[in-house]
Amino acid sequence: MRHIISILIENEAGALSRVAGLFSARGYNIESLNVAITEDPSLSRMTLVTRGNEQIVEQIVKQLNKLIDVVKLVDLAESPHIERELMMVKIKTTSHTRTEIRSLTEIFRGKVLDVTATTYVVEMTGPSEKLDAFVAAIDPDTIIEVVRSGPTGISRGENGLCL
Amino acid sequence: METDRLDTYRQNMFIEVSVELSGAQILVQSLKDEGVEYIFGYPGGAVLHLYDAIFQQDAVKHILVRHEQGATHAADGYARATGKPGVVLVTSGPGATNAVTGIATAYMDSIPMVIISGQVPSPVIGSDAFQEVDMVGITRPCVKHNFLVKDVTKLAETVKKAFYVATTGRPGPVVVDIPKDITDPHIKVPYKYPKKVSMRSYHPAVNGDKEQIKKAVELLLAAQKPVIYSGGGVVLGEASKELTEFSQLLGFPVTNTLMGLGDYPATDKQFIGMLGMHGTYEANMAMHESDLIIALGARFDDRVTGKLDLFCPYAKIIHIDIDPASISKTVKVDVPIVGEVKNVLEQMIDLLKDHKAKPQKKALEAWWRQIDQWRSLQCLEFDRESTLIKPQFVIEQLYAVTKGDAYVTSDVGQHQMWAAQYYKFDKPRRWINSGGLGTMGFGLPAAIGVKLAFPDADVACVTGEASIQMCIQELSTALQYKTPIKIINLNNRYMGMVRQWQEFSYESRYSHSYMDTIPEFVKLAEAYGHVGMRVERPEDVREVLEAAFALKDRTVFVDIITDRTENVYPMIEAGKGHHDMKLRVATGTSTDRELA
């Protein structure tokens, strides 16, 4: 099963490598990982997507908690939450395809960020499946590159992952 | 001159408020304030400022080893015997990497240690400078935590944190990597050693959950075929007394892991021996047939469980551990309790005493009858008529000569298993071995660390001719610091455990498990300034051991030529369950056995 583990971690050099090292040393799988500073500059927030059976994910959570730099963590998949991923796609365009790509982008509530004579850069945010669907809807031969942030998430309601 | 005067002026100015010290002085003063007695180390470029500060004081005694691996094992031995953290000081680069084996050894057995490593000066970090290695990166997977000190004003606090993390919760080694510029004698800052530190991201559990403890007690009182399975956590958690009281209150059989030997007195009738791969028949059979296992400070290691699918098929499991990650890691447990084992045992004892129900008397009597039947197999018996020296016999004699009260360190292999099986440890912290990592070369330096802590105690290092050569250079350290230990070398001219596996699993193809050029250990010991003795006949073993231990102020190397064909029994081979043990063949002893 897919799990989204959200981690508050000390914003210190090497903290990221402790998390990444743990996953490789214990043979856990990372589907995506993103990290950035929070409103408190001493803390970073990391969102990690992993897959595994219940026992493996329980171990992942325990092992992460054991890292001294990890302040708190939560498995977002366990309760109602919102998930978003950012994607940018660079697409080869011709005068024939431009309209189609623009309308497709609109349908997916994306934006054309950059335009050159032969390309578009489309920006899109949403759940990962929506981004998958957009990529699938475009002729693969026209895709120059795809950049995705990996999902990040937040729980619904008043509870939050904070100190 | 001008700056000197300025410094003196500054010092006088601040004397009321705080002392101003250099980074090097701060480190040494912090160790002093932490109550550190010994540091085990080896100097080098990146730690020269530190060594200069050490030179100018004598509160913290420095033990100069001959190789950094020896420093870590000696500090480790000191920590295991005393319960206090072991402290190591090494230089950057090769000094740091040489220490890694010892750090990993401590990590696997959860031993509290603080390792100070020098680092190249901050401005050149990352430039592949001379003797530069990414110590924080290299040790990350084998430490509880590590720090790179970037600011001299944070040094004292970092040292305090290192000791705090190393010694609390599930203990472990902590590395503090200090760039050379941080210890610069010319840069002085106010010094104050924090009395306490707290870390928002680190809160080790103390008390077990009350409801879970109650649930466990109910299960204990209902058990028909219970087994108490205790490990190194009981030693580390200083809970041996509580475990003994708890076990005797219930009247349950007790088995210890390799790391837990001494948790419960081995000479007591409720002790059924070590369990696992080379555990006793009765302990492993009891685990297999049990209906309730209570695991205390043990981690269901693969050498204990054997094949997981076959592990304790009929038992409910209660698991008490300070590390939540140890619970249900390999074996799913029914009642997990996270907390300090001492604290949880105290609560259980109170509940048991107040409880109106008592343990199942009838069922326990039947259980003990069954266990005694397994015991009657005498799985540890060996050929006592042999004309060759049996290693088991040597350990029995060592036990007799030291009256069962020695600190016994060991290396890794057959001799380690024999020491564990035949030396009956009645007290915790007496059996000192590398259980988790299985580090050959551990025994000799560890014995030096133990002897420094307990100068009046008998300290024996049980080893083999292969293991001892991995850190033999520490014989020199033993002479310099007058740590008279006794090295009991079970010399079978083979890497015995490797040979045993090759005999069982590789049709006796003894691939590189022997050496053609074993040194003359007696001469070697003498060359290092010690006493060497050699024994070749069983009838001389007792006398020579007595002579060796009578030399109170000398390190003695006792080279004992043992039966080279002897194997460790009983044995659970890989992929088998506890009930499927290989036992010593009753007839046709191995005495005159030719190895193919």
mmCIF file of N, CA and C in Angstrom, chain B residues 118-235:
data_model
loop_
_atom_site.group_PDB
_atom_site.id
_atom_site.type_symbol
_atom_site.label_atom_id
_atom_site.label_comp_id
_atom_site.label_asym_id
_atom_site.label_seq_id
_atom_site.Cartn_x
_atom_site.Cartn_y
_atom_site.Cartn_z
ATOM 1 N N GLY B 118 39.197 13.740 15.070
ATOM 2 C CA GLY B 118 39.687 14.991 14.501
ATOM 3 C C GLY B 118 39.233 15.080 13.056
ATOM 4 N N GLN B 119 39.141 16.284 12.556
ATOM 5 C CA GLN B 119 38.783 16.487 11.156
ATOM 6 C C GLN B 119 39.724 17.560 10.614
ATOM 7 N N VAL B 120 39.899 17.582 9.302
ATOM 8 C CA VAL B 120 40.742 18.627 8.708
ATOM 9 C C VAL B 120 40.094 19.986 9.000
ATOM 10 N N PRO B 121 40.861 21.080 8.932
ATOM 11 C CA PRO B 121 40.288 22.388 9.262
ATOM 12 C C PRO B 121 39.055 22.706 8.405
ATOM 13 N N SER B 122 38.068 23.366 9.016
ATOM 14 C CA SER B 122 36.805 23.672 8.324
ATOM 15 C C SER B 122 36.980 24.235 6.909
ATOM 16 N N PRO B 123 37.894 25.196 6.704
ATOM 17 C CA PRO B 123 37.968 25.792 5.366
ATOM 18 C C PRO B 123 38.354 24.794 4.268
ATOM 19 N N VAL B 124 39.016 23.692 4.629
ATOM 20 C CA VAL B 124 39.447 22.762 3.570
ATOM 21 C C VAL B 124 38.574 21.498 3.512
ATOM 22 N N ILE B 125 37.548 21.427 4.358
ATOM 23 C CA ILE B 125 36.651 20.269 4.290
ATOM 24 C C ILE B 125 36.044 20.174 2.898
ATOM 25 N N GLY B 126 36.091 19.014 2.329
ATOM 26 C CA GLY B 126 35.513 18.811 1.002
ATOM 27 C C GLY B 126 36.501 18.988 -0.127
ATOM 28 N N SER B 127 37.767 19.275 0.226
ATOM 29 C CA SER B 127 38.758 19.516 -0.829
ATOM 30 C C SER B 127 39.702 18.331 -1.000
ATOM 31 N N ASP B 128 39.354 17.183 -0.437
ATOM 32 C CA ASP B 128 40.246 16.024 -0.442
ATOM 33 C C ASP B 128 41.597 16.387 0.177
ATOM 34 N N ALA B 129 41.542 17.049 1.297
ATOM 35 C CA ALA B 129 42.760 17.459 1.989
ATOM 36 C C ALA B 129 43.473 16.234 2.563
ATOM 37 N N PHE B 130 44.722 16.421 2.968
ATOM 38 C CA PHE B 130 45.506 15.325 3.542
ATOM 39 C C PHE B 130 44.779 14.750 4.764
ATOM 40 N N GLN B 131 44.648 13.449 4.802
ATOM 41 C CA GLN B 131 43.958 12.722 5.874
ATOM 42 C C GLN B 131 42.520 13.195 6.079
ATOM 43 N N GLU B 132 41.866 13.546 4.977
ATOM 44 C CA GLU B 132 40.462 13.902 5.092
ATOM 45 C C GLU B 132 39.578 12.713 4.730
ATOM 46 N N VAL B 133 38.590 12.469 5.551
ATOM 47 C CA VAL B 133 37.560 11.504 5.205
ATOM 48 C C VAL B 133 36.255 12.007 5.813
ATOM 49 N N ASP B 134 35.150 11.732 5.123
ATOM 50 C CA ASP B 134 33.850 12.201 5.604
ATOM 51 C C ASP B 134 33.391 11.297 6.745
ATOM 52 N N MET B 135 33.879 11.579 7.934
ATOM 53 C CA MET B 135 33.626 10.702 9.093
ATOM 54 C C MET B 135 32.137 10.650 9.436
ATOM 55 N N VAL B 136 31.484 11.797 9.341
ATOM 56 C CA VAL B 136 30.047 11.826 9.652
ATOM 57 C C VAL B 136 29.292 10.939 8.656
ATOM 58 N N GLY B 137 29.702 11.012 7.391
ATOM 59 C CA GLY B 137 29.068 10.185 6.366
ATOM 60 C C GLY B 137 29.378 8.708 6.535
ATOM 61 N N ILE B 138 30.654 8.401 6.798
ATOM 62 C CA ILE B 138 31.063 6.998 6.922
ATOM 63 C C ILE B 138 30.401 6.320 8.115
ATOM 64 N N THR B 139 30.267 7.043 9.207
ATOM 65 C CA THR B 139 29.754 6.386 10.422
ATOM 66 C C THR B 139 28.231 6.480 10.543
ATOM 67 N N ARG B 140 27.582 7.226 9.657
ATOM 68 C CA ARG B 140 26.143 7.433 9.807
ATOM 69 C C ARG B 140 25.356 6.145 10.048
ATOM 70 N N PRO B 141 25.615 5.091 9.250
ATOM 71 C CA PRO B 141 24.813 3.867 9.488
ATOM 72 C C PRO B 141 25.248 3.046 10.696
ATOM 73 N N CYS B 142 26.304 3.404 11.387
ATOM 74 C CA CYS B 142 26.718 2.563 12.510
ATOM 75 C C CYS B 142 26.906 3.364 13.801
ATOM 76 N N VAL B 143 26.194 4.481 13.918
ATOM 77 C CA VAL B 143 26.190 5.237 15.176
ATOM 78 C C VAL B 143 24.745 5.517 15.571
ATOM 79 N N LYS B 144 24.564 5.791 16.851
ATOM 80 C CA LYS B 144 23.236 6.235 17.274
ATOM 81 C C LYS B 144 22.999 7.653 16.748
ATOM 82 N N HIS B 145 24.056 8.458 16.801
ATOM 83 C CA HIS B 145 23.984 9.799 16.223
ATOM 84 C C HIS B 145 25.407 10.304 16.027
ATOM 85 N N ASN B 146 25.571 11.291 15.160
ATOM 86 C CA ASN B 146 26.886 11.917 15.067
ATOM 87 C C ASN B 146 26.766 13.415 14.837
ATOM 88 N N PHE B 147 27.839 14.101 15.197
ATOM 89 C CA PHE B 147 27.860 15.569 15.110
ATOM 90 C C PHE B 147 29.131 16.006 14.394
ATOM 91 N N LEU B 148 29.007 17.060 13.597
ATOM 92 C CA LEU B 148 30.189 17.757 13.099
ATOM 93 C C LEU B 148 30.168 19.125 13.780
ATOM 94 N N VAL B 149 31.214 19.428 14.527
ATOM 95 C CA VAL B 149 31.214 20.689 15.268
ATOM 96 C C VAL B 149 31.660 21.812 14.338
ATOM 97 N N LYS B 150 30.822 22.837 14.220
ATOM 98 C CA LYS B 150 31.145 23.912 13.270
ATOM 99 C C LYS B 150 31.455 25.219 13.974
ATOM 100 N N ASP B 151 31.217 25.245 15.278
ATOM 101 C CA ASP B 151 31.351 26.508 15.990
ATOM 102 C C ASP B 151 31.883 26.186 17.395
ATOM 103 N N VAL B 152 33.010 26.785 17.728
ATOM 104 C CA VAL B 152 33.649 26.447 19.002
ATOM 105 C C VAL B 152 32.739 26.784 20.196
ATOM 106 N N THR B 153 31.878 27.777 20.031
ATOM 107 C CA THR B 153 31.009 28.141 21.153
ATOM 108 C C THR B 153 29.939 27.069 21.413
ATOM 109 N N LYS B 154 29.769 26.149 20.452
ATOM 110 C CA LYS B 154 28.779 25.076 20.631
ATOM 111 C C LYS B 154 29.428 23.773 21.085
ATOM 112 N N LEU B 155 30.769 23.806 21.261
ATOM 113 C CA LEU B 155 31.487 22.542 21.497
ATOM 114 C C LEU B 155 31.053 21.858 22.793
ATOM 115 N N ALA B 156 31.032 22.631 23.895
ATOM 116 C CA ALA B 156 30.694 22.024 25.189
ATOM 117 C C ALA B 156 29.291 21.428 25.152
ATOM 118 N N GLU B 157 28.375 22.162 24.573
ATOM 119 C CA GLU B 157 26.998 21.682 24.487
ATOM 120 C C GLU B 157 26.900 20.414 23.633
ATOM 121 N N THR B 158 27.679 20.399 22.553
ATOM 122 C CA THR B 158 27.668 19.218 21.681
ATOM 123 C C THR B 158 28.212 17.993 22.410
ATOM 124 N N VAL B 159 29.279 18.200 23.176
ATOM 125 C CA VAL B 159 29.838 17.074 23.939
ATOM 126 C C VAL B 159 28.796 16.563 24.931
ATOM 127 N N LYS B 160 28.124 17.491 25.591
ATOM 128 C CA LYS B 160 27.088 17.094 26.557
ATOM 129 C C LYS B 160 25.982 16.291 25.860
ATOM 130 N N LYS B 161 25.561 16.799 24.694
ATOM 131 C CA LYS B 161 24.525 16.096 23.931
ATOM 132 C C LYS B 161 25.001 14.690 23.552
ATOM 133 N N ALA B 162 26.268 14.598 23.158
ATOM 134 C CA ALA B 162 26.812 13.301 22.743
ATOM 135 C C ALA B 162 26.710 12.291 23.890
ATOM 136 N N PHE B 163 27.090 12.706 25.083
ATOM 137 C CA PHE B 163 27.013 11.797 26.237
ATOM 138 C C PHE B 163 25.561 11.476 26.583
ATOM 139 N N TYR B 164 24.707 12.483 26.447
ATOM 140 C CA TYR B 164 23.292 12.294 26.757
ATOM 141 C C TYR B 164 22.669 11.267 25.810
ATOM 142 N N VAL B 165 22.922 11.436 24.526
ATOM 143 C CA VAL B 165 22.340 10.515 23.544
ATOM 144 C C VAL B 165 22.943 9.120 23.700
ATOM 145 N N ALA B 166 24.264 9.058 23.926
ATOM 146 C CA ALA B 166 24.935 7.755 24.000
ATOM 147 C C ALA B 166 24.432 6.914 25.176
ATOM 148 N N THR B 167 24.089 7.564 26.272
ATOM 149 C CA THR B 167 23.832 6.805 27.500
ATOM 150 C C THR B 167 22.354 6.637 27.834
ATOM 151 N N THR B 168 21.479 7.339 27.140
ATOM 152 C CA THR B 168 20.057 7.242 27.489
ATOM 153 C C THR B 168 19.306 6.408 26.450
ATOM 154 N N GLY B 169 18.083 6.032 26.781
ATOM 155 C CA GLY B 169 17.288 5.225 25.863
ATOM 156 C C GLY B 169 18.004 3.926 25.556
ATOM 157 N N ARG B 170 17.918 3.480 24.302
ATOM 158 C CA ARG B 170 18.760 2.349 23.902
ATOM 159 C C ARG B 170 20.143 2.919 23.640
ATOM 160 N N PRO B 171 21.131 2.567 24.445
ATOM 161 C CA PRO B 171 22.432 3.231 24.316
ATOM 162 C C PRO B 171 23.085 2.935 22.967
ATOM 163 N N GLY B 172 24.152 3.666 22.682
ATOM 164 C CA GLY B 172 24.868 3.423 21.433
ATOM 165 C C GLY B 172 26.017 4.396 21.291
ATOM 166 N N PRO B 173 26.864 4.162 20.287
ATOM 167 C CA PRO B 173 28.006 5.056 20.082
ATOM 168 C C PRO B 173 27.592 6.364 19.404
ATOM 169 N N VAL B 174 28.229 7.448 19.808
ATOM 170 C CA VAL B 174 27.990 8.759 19.202
ATOM 171 C C VAL B 174 29.340 9.338 18.793
ATOM 172 N N VAL B 175 29.441 9.780 17.557
ATOM 173 C CA VAL B 175 30.685 10.361 17.055
ATOM 174 C C VAL B 175 30.585 11.882 17.093
ATOM 175 N N VAL B 176 31.653 12.522 17.593
ATOM 176 C CA VAL B 176 31.760 13.979 17.518
ATOM 177 C C VAL B 176 32.992 14.286 16.674
ATOM 178 N N ASP B 177 32.761 14.801 15.489
ATOM 179 C CA ASP B 177 33.850 15.074 14.545
ATOM 180 C C ASP B 177 34.226 16.550 14.695
ATOM 181 N N ILE B 178 35.506 16.801 15.008
ATOM 182 C CA ILE B 178 35.909 18.177 15.329
ATOM 183 C C ILE B 178 37.012 18.663 14.381
ATOM 184 N N PRO B 179 36.705 19.615 13.508
ATOM 185 C CA PRO B 179 37.730 20.173 12.629
ATOM 186 C C PRO B 179 38.848 20.830 13.445
ATOM 187 N N LYS B 180 40.039 20.801 12.880
ATOM 188 C CA LYS B 180 41.214 21.241 13.635
ATOM 189 C C LYS B 180 41.113 22.700 14.085
ATOM 190 N N ASP B 181 40.524 23.555 13.245
ATOM 191 C CA ASP B 181 40.455 24.980 13.600
ATOM 192 C C ASP B 181 39.568 25.226 14.826
ATOM 193 N N ILE B 182 38.647 24.320 15.087
ATOM 194 C CA ILE B 182 37.767 24.473 16.252
ATOM 195 C C ILE B 182 38.570 24.330 17.558
ATOM 196 N N THR B 183 39.669 23.583 17.491
ATOM 197 C CA THR B 183 40.458 23.363 18.712
ATOM 198 C C THR B 183 41.671 24.299 18.795
ATOM 199 N N ASP B 184 41.725 25.251 17.898
ATOM 200 C CA ASP B 184 42.835 26.223 17.849
ATOM 201 C C ASP B 184 43.115 26.833 19.231
ATOM 202 N N PRO B 185 44.365 26.695 19.723
ATOM 203 C CA PRO B 185 44.668 27.214 21.070
ATOM 204 C C PRO B 185 44.582 28.737 21.176
ATOM 205 N N HIS B 186 44.595 29.434 20.021
ATOM 206 C CA HIS B 186 44.592 30.901 20.086
ATOM 207 C C HIS B 186 43.194 31.499 20.154
ATOM 208 N N ILE B 187 42.201 30.703 19.863
ATOM 209 C CA ILE B 187 40.826 31.221 19.899
ATOM 210 C C ILE B 187 40.147 30.729 21.164
ATOM 211 N N LYS B 188 39.867 31.678 22.032
ATOM 212 C CA LYS B 188 39.285 31.291 23.323
ATOM 213 C C LYS B 188 37.882 31.863 23.464
ATOM 214 N N VAL B 189 37.021 31.067 24.014
ATOM 215 C CA VAL B 189 35.631 31.503 24.200
ATOM 216 C C VAL B 189 35.194 31.127 25.619
ATOM 217 N N PRO B 190 34.142 31.784 26.108
ATOM 218 C CA PRO B 190 33.679 31.446 27.455
ATOM 219 C C PRO B 190 33.255 29.982 27.522
ATOM 220 N N TYR B 191 33.590 29.346 28.636
ATOM 221 C CA TYR B 191 33.260 27.925 28.793
ATOM 222 C C TYR B 191 32.286 27.710 29.933
ATOM 223 N N LYS B 192 31.266 26.953 29.650
ATOM 224 C CA LYS B 192 30.377 26.522 30.715
ATOM 225 C C LYS B 192 29.830 25.172 30.291
ATOM 226 N N TYR B 193 30.035 24.149 31.118
ATOM 227 C CA TYR B 193 29.530 22.842 30.740
ATOM 228 C C TYR B 193 28.090 22.711 31.215
ATOM 229 N N PRO B 194 27.165 22.481 30.291
ATOM 230 C CA PRO B 194 25.761 22.414 30.706
ATOM 231 C C PRO B 194 25.531 21.243 31.665
ATOM 232 N N LYS B 195 24.736 21.480 32.682
ATOM 233 C CA LYS B 195 24.428 20.397 33.624
ATOM 234 C C LYS B 195 23.484 19.399 32.982
ATOM 235 N N LYS B 196 22.605 19.945 32.136
ATOM 236 C CA LYS B 196 21.578 19.111 31.524
ATOM 237 C C LYS B 196 21.358 19.597 30.109
ATOM 238 N N VAL B 197 21.009 18.697 29.233
ATOM 239 C CA VAL B 197 20.559 19.148 27.922
ATOM 240 C C VAL B 197 19.238 18.461 27.616
ATOM 241 N N SER B 198 18.432 19.125 26.824
ATOM 242 C CA SER B 198 17.259 18.428 26.333
ATOM 243 C C SER B 198 17.222 18.655 24.835
ATOM 244 N N MET B 199 16.682 17.724 24.129
ATOM 245 C CA MET B 199 16.592 17.846 22.680
ATOM 246 C C MET B 199 15.138 17.617 22.294
ATOM 247 N N ARG B 200 14.589 18.541 21.531
ATOM 248 C CA ARG B 200 13.159 18.454 21.228
ATOM 249 C C ARG B 200 12.829 17.225 20.383
ATOM 250 N N SER B 201 13.866 16.681 19.732
ATOM 251 C CA SER B 201 13.595 15.549 18.840
ATOM 252 C C SER B 201 13.981 14.214 19.477
ATOM 253 N N TYR B 202 14.305 14.217 20.758
ATOM 254 C CA TYR B 202 14.781 12.973 21.377
ATOM 255 C C TYR B 202 14.191 12.803 22.766
ATOM 256 N N HIS B 203 13.263 11.865 22.894
ATOM 257 C CA HIS B 203 12.625 11.609 24.184
ATOM 258 C C HIS B 203 12.532 10.112 24.421
ATOM 259 N N PRO B 204 13.571 9.507 24.966
ATOM 260 C CA PRO B 204 13.502 8.055 25.167
ATOM 261 C C PRO B 204 12.397 7.678 26.158
ATOM 262 N N ALA B 205 11.725 6.590 25.858
ATOM 263 C CA ALA B 205 10.628 6.123 26.711
ATOM 264 C C ALA B 205 11.166 5.601 28.035
ATOM 265 N N VAL B 206 10.424 5.777 29.088
ATOM 266 C CA VAL B 206 10.845 5.286 30.397
ATOM 267 C C VAL B 206 9.840 4.275 30.940
ATOM 268 N N ASN B 207 8.609 4.756 31.179
ATOM 269 C CA ASN B 207 7.606 3.887 31.788
ATOM 270 C C ASN B 207 6.845 3.115 30.728
ATOM 271 N N GLY B 208 6.634 1.842 30.994
ATOM 272 C CA GLY B 208 5.805 1.066 30.086
ATOM 273 C C GLY B 208 4.343 1.434 30.265
ATOM 274 N N ASP B 209 3.563 1.142 29.263
ATOM 275 C CA ASP B 209 2.126 1.420 29.322
ATOM 276 C C ASP B 209 1.469 0.530 30.380
ATOM 277 N N LYS B 210 0.740 1.173 31.309
ATOM 278 C CA LYS B 210 0.168 0.459 32.461
ATOM 279 C C LYS B 210 -0.801 -0.645 32.041
ATOM 280 N N GLU B 211 -1.644 -0.326 31.056
ATOM 281 C CA GLU B 211 -2.636 -1.316 30.616
ATOM 282 C C GLU B 211 -1.961 -2.534 30.001
ATOM 283 N N GLN B 212 -0.934 -2.258 29.204
ATOM 284 C CA GLN B 212 -0.203 -3.357 28.565
ATOM 285 C C GLN B 212 0.473 -4.231 29.625
ATOM 286 N N ILE B 213 1.003 -3.578 30.652
ATOM 287 C CA ILE B 213 1.687 -4.320 31.710
ATOM 288 C C ILE B 213 0.680 -5.216 32.434
ATOM 289 N N LYS B 214 -0.510 -4.688 32.677
ATOM 290 C CA LYS B 214 -1.555 -5.483 33.331
ATOM 291 C C LYS B 214 -1.916 -6.701 32.480
ATOM 292 N N LYS B 215 -2.050 -6.433 31.192
ATOM 293 C CA LYS B 215 -2.394 -7.502 30.258
ATOM 294 C C LYS B 215 -1.315 -8.598 30.299
ATOM 295 N N ALA B 216 -0.058 -8.162 30.334
ATOM 296 C CA ALA B 216 1.057 -9.103 30.372
ATOM 297 C C ALA B 216 0.992 -9.959 31.635
ATOM 298 N N VAL B 217 0.699 -9.316 32.754
ATOM 299 C CA VAL B 217 0.656 -10.045 34.027
ATOM 300 C C VAL B 217 -0.438 -11.117 33.997
ATOM 301 N N GLU B 218 -1.587 -10.773 33.414
ATOM 302 C CA GLU B 218 -2.668 -11.765 33.303
ATOM 303 C C GLU B 218 -2.205 -12.972 32.490
ATOM 304 N N LEU B 219 -1.520 -12.687 31.393
ATOM 305 C CA LEU B 219 -1.013 -13.783 30.556
ATOM 306 C C LEU B 219 -0.009 -14.645 31.319
ATOM 307 N N LEU B 220 0.855 -13.991 32.091
ATOM 308 C CA LEU B 220 1.878 -14.719 32.852
ATOM 309 C C LEU B 220 1.213 -15.667 33.850
ATOM 310 N N LEU B 221 0.162 -15.171 34.490
ATOM 311 C CA LEU B 221 -0.484 -15.981 35.532
ATOM 312 C C LEU B 221 -1.297 -17.134 34.941
ATOM 313 N N ALA B 222 -1.626 -17.018 33.665
ATOM 314 C CA ALA B 222 -2.412 -18.078 33.035
ATOM 315 C C ALA B 222 -1.538 -19.078 32.287
ATOM 316 N N ALA B 223 -0.241 -18.769 32.157
ATOM 317 C CA ALA B 223 0.627 -19.575 31.296
ATOM 318 C C ALA B 223 0.823 -20.987 31.840
ATOM 319 N N GLN B 224 0.836 -21.929 30.910
ATOM 320 C CA GLN B 224 1.064 -23.331 31.269
ATOM 321 C C GLN B 224 2.523 -23.722 31.007
ATOM 322 N N LYS B 225 3.065 -23.204 29.926
ATOM 323 C CA LYS B 225 4.430 -23.571 29.535
ATOM 324 C C LYS B 225 5.234 -22.309 29.211
ATOM 325 N N PRO B 226 5.452 -21.490 30.210
ATOM 326 C CA PRO B 226 6.096 -20.192 29.936
ATOM 327 C C PRO B 226 7.623 -20.292 29.845
ATOM 328 N N VAL B 227 8.225 -19.341 29.146
ATOM 329 C CA VAL B 227 9.686 -19.202 29.146
ATOM 330 C C VAL B 227 10.022 -17.714 29.241
ATOM 331 N N ILE B 228 10.960 -17.403 30.119
ATOM 332 C CA ILE B 228 11.488 -16.034 30.198
ATOM 333 C C ILE B 228 12.748 -15.994 29.338
ATOM 334 N N TYR B 229 12.739 -15.116 28.362
ATOM 335 C CA TYR B 229 13.847 -15.027 27.384
ATOM 336 C C TYR B 229 14.432 -13.631 27.523
ATOM 337 N N SER B 230 15.623 -13.526 28.116
ATOM 338 C CA SER B 230 16.153 -12.183 28.368
ATOM 339 C C SER B 230 17.481 -11.971 27.677
ATOM 340 N N GLY B 231 17.720 -10.724 27.307
ATOM 341 C CA GLY B 231 18.894 -10.403 26.501
ATOM 342 C C GLY B 231 19.751 -9.298 27.076
ATOM 343 N N GLY B 232 20.564 -8.717 26.210
ATOM 344 C CA GLY B 232 21.523 -7.696 26.609
ATOM 345 C C GLY B 232 20.879 -6.456 27.194
ATOM 346 N N GLY B 233 19.622 -6.222 26.859
ATOM 347 C CA GLY B 233 18.928 -5.047 27.393
ATOM 348 C C GLY B 233 18.803 -5.077 28.904
ATOM 349 N N VAL B 234 18.750 -6.277 29.471
ATOM 350 C CA VAL B 234 18.652 -6.387 30.931
ATOM 351 C C VAL B 234 19.993 -6.008 31.580
ATOM 352 N N VAL B 235 21.088 -6.359 30.887
ATOM 353 C CA VAL B 235 22.417 -5.931 31.369
ATOM 354 C C VAL B 235 22.512 -4.410 31.275
#
